[in-house]
Short mmCIF file of C-alpha atoms in Angstrom, two decimals:
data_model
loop_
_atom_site.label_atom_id
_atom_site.label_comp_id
_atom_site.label_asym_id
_atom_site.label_seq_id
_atom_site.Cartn_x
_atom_site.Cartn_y
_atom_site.Cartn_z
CA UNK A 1 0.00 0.00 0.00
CA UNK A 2 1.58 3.57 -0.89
CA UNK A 3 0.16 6.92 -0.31
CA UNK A 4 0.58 9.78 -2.23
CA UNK A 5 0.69 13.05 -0.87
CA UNK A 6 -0.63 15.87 -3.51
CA UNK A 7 -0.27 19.17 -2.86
CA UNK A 8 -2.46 21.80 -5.10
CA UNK A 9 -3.52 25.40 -4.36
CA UNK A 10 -7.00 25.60 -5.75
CA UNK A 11 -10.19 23.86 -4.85
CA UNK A 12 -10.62 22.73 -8.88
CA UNK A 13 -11.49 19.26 -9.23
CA UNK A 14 -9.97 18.99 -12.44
CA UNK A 15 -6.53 20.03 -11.43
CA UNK A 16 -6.69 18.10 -8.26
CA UNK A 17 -7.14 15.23 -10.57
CA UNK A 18 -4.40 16.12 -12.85
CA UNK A 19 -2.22 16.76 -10.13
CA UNK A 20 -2.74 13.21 -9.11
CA UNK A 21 -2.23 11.58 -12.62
CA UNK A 22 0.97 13.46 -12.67
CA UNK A 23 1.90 11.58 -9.45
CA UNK A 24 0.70 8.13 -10.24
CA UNK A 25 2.53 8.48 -13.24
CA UNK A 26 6.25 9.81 -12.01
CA UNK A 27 5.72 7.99 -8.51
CA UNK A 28 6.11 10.77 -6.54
CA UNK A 29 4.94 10.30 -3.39
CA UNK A 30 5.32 13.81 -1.88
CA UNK A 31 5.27 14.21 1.73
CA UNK A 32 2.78 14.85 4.15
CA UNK A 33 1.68 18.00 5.49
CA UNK A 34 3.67 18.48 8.70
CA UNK A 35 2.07 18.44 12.11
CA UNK A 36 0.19 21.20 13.12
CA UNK A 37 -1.13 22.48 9.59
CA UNK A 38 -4.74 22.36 9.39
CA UNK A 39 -5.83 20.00 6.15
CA UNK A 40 -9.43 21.44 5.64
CA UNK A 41 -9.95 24.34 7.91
CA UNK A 42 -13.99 23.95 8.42
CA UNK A 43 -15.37 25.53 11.19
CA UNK A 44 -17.55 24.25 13.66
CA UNK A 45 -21.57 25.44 13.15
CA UNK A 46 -21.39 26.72 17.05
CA UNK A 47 -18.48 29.39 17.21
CA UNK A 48 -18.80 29.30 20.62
CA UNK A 49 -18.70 25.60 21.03
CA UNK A 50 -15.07 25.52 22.36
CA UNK A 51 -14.87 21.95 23.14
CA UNK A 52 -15.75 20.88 19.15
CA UNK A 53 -13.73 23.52 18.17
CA UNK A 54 -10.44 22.60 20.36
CA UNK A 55 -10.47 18.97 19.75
CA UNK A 56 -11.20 19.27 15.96
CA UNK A 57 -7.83 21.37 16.11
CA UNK A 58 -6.24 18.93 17.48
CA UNK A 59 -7.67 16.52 14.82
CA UNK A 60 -6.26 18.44 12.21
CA UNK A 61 -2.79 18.88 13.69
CA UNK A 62 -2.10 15.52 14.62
CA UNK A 63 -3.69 12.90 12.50
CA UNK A 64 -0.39 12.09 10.65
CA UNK A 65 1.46 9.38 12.18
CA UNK A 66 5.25 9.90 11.97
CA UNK A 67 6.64 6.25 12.30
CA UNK A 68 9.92 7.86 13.07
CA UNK A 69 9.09 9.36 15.96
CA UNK A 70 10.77 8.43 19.38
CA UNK A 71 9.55 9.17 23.01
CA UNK A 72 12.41 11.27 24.20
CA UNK A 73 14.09 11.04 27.46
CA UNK A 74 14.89 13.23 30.03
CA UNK A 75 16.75 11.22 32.25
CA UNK A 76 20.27 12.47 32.84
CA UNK A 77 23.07 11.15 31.81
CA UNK A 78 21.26 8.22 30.11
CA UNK A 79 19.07 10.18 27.76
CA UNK A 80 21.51 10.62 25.21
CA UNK A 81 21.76 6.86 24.59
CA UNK A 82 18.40 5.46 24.75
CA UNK A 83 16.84 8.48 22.23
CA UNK A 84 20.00 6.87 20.26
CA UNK A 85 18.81 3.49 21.23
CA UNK A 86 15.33 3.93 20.36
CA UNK A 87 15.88 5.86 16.79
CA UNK A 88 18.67 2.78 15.94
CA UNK A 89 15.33 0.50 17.01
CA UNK A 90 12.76 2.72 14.70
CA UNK A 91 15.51 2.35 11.76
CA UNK A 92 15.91 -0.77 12.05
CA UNK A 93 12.00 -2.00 12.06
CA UNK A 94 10.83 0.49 9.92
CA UNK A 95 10.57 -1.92 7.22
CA UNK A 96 7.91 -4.08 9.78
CA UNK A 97 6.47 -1.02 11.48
CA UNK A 98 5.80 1.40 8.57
CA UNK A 99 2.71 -0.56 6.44
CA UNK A 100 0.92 -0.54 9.91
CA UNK A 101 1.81 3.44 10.76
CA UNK A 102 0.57 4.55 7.35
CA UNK A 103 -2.69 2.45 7.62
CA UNK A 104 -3.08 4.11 10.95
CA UNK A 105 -2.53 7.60 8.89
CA UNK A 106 -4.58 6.90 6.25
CA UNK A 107 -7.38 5.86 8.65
CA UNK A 108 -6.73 9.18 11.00
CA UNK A 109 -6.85 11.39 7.86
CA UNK A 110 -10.09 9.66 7.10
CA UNK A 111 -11.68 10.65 9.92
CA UNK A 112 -10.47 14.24 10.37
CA UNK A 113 -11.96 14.63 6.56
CA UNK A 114 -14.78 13.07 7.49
CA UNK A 115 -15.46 14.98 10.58
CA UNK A 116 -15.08 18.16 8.75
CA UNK A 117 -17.50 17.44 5.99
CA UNK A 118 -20.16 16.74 8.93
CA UNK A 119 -19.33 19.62 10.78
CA UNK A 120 -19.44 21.45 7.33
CA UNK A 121 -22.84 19.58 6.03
CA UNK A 122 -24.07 20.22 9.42
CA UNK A 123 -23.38 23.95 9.31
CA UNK A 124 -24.89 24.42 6.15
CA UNK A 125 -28.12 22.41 6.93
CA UNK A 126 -28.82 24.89 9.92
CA UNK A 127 -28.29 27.98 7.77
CA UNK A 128 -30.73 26.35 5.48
CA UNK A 129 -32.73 25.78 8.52
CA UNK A 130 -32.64 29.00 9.55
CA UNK A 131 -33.35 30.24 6.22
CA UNK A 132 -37.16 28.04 6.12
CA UNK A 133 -38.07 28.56 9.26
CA UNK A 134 -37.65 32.46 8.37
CA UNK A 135 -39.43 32.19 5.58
CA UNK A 136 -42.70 30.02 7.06
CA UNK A 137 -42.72 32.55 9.94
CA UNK A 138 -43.41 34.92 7.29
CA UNK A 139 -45.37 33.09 4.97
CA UNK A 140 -47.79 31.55 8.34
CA UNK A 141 -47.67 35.73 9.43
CA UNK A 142 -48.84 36.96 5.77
CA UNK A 143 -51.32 33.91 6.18
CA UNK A 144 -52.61 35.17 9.53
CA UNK A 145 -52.76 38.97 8.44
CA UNK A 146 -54.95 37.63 5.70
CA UNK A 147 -57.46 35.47 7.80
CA UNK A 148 -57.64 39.01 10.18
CA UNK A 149 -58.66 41.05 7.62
CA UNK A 150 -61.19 38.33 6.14
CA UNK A 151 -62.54 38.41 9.23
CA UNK A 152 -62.94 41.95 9.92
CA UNK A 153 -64.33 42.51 6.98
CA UNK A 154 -67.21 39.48 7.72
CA UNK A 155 -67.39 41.28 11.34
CA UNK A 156 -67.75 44.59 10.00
CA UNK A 157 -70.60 43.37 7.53
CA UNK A 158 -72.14 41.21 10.00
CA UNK A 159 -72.47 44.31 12.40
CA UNK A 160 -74.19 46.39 9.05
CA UNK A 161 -76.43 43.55 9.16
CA UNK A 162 -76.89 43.54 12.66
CA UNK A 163 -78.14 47.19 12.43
CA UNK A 164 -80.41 46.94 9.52
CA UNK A 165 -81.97 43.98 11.13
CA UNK A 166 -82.43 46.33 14.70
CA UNK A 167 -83.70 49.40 12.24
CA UNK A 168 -86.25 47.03 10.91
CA UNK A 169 -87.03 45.26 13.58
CA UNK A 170 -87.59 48.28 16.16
CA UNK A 171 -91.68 48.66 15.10
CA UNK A 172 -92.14 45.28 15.80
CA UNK A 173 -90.41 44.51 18.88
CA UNK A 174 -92.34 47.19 20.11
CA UNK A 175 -95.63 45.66 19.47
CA UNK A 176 -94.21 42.15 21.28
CA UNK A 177 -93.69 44.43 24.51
CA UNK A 178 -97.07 46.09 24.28
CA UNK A 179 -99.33 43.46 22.87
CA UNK A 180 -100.69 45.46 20.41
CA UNK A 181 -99.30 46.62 16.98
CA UNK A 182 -98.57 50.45 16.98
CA UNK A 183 -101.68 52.94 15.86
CA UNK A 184 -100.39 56.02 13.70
CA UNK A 185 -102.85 59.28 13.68
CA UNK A 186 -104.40 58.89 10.81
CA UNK A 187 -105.50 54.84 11.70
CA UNK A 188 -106.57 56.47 15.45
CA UNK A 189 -108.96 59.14 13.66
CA UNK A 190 -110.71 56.46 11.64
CA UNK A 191 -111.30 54.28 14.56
CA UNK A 192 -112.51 57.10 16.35
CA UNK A 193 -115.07 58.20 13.94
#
């Protein structure tokens, strides 16, 4: 298993892709980014989420495994020969160590990418959340104004009603109170006569 390390400057797929042929082809493996460079710099959705933001950091710093590495010692006097111990050890292995070490890589890069592109897919599904939530809030208030004014406009014509009904009905409900219907003058001067 070899990796190839491919360093471009733009985000175009089609270079990316011929920057890759060119490597396959030459056999140029390149070298990885060092430790500490960020590979994808996606931010976390939360700003203020610290914790996601830290470790993610980390993530990208670290996810390279450097099969050459040694735990250095601090003892004194004897730190001098077991770092020189330990990278004549590393040398000497690296032939049984390194398949393992750039699996591990491989797989640690893996995961930072994928962690970004969730954090990334993640941010951009609640900015579109945002964004249709905003816009039913409007569209349910525009609804709601609507449904006001249709029903102002039934109350106001149901209190017209109301009125003409009361105006028409006035002669009448005074002839319910009374028990008898309402003389005018001229009916009184024929009954009198």
């Amino acid at each position: 298993m070899t990796i190839y390390w491919v360093n471009v400057d733009t985000q175009d797929a089609l270079t990316l892709m011929a920057a890759v042929e060119r490597a396959l082809e030459t056999g140029d493996t390149g070298t990885p980014p060092p430790p500490g460079v960020a590979a994808s710099p996606a931010t976390p959705v939360n700003p203020t989420d610290a914790y996601l933001h830290d470790n993610m950091a980390i993530a990208r710093a670290v996810w390279s495994v450097d099969p050459h590495r040694i735990v250095l010692s601090n003892r004194p006097g004897l730190a001098a020969a077991i770092n020189a111990f330990q990278r004549l050890v590393r040398r000497a292995t690296w032939w049984y160590t390194l398949p393992q070490w750039l699996q591990i890589s491989e797989f640690h890069g893996a995961v930072v990418r994928a962690l970004d592109a969730l954090i990334e897919k993640e941010r951009r599904l609640d900015i579109r959340m945002r964004d249709i939530e905003q816009m039913r809030l409007q569209a349910h208030l525009f609804a709601l104004q609507q449904q006001i004014a249709v029903l102002r406009a039934r109350n106001a014509e149901l209190e017209s009603r109301v009125a003409a009904l009361e105006a028409q009905g006035a002669p009448s409900q005074h002839v319910e109170q009374t028990g008898s219907p309402l003389i005018d003058e001229a009916s009184a001067h024929r009954l009198s006569q």
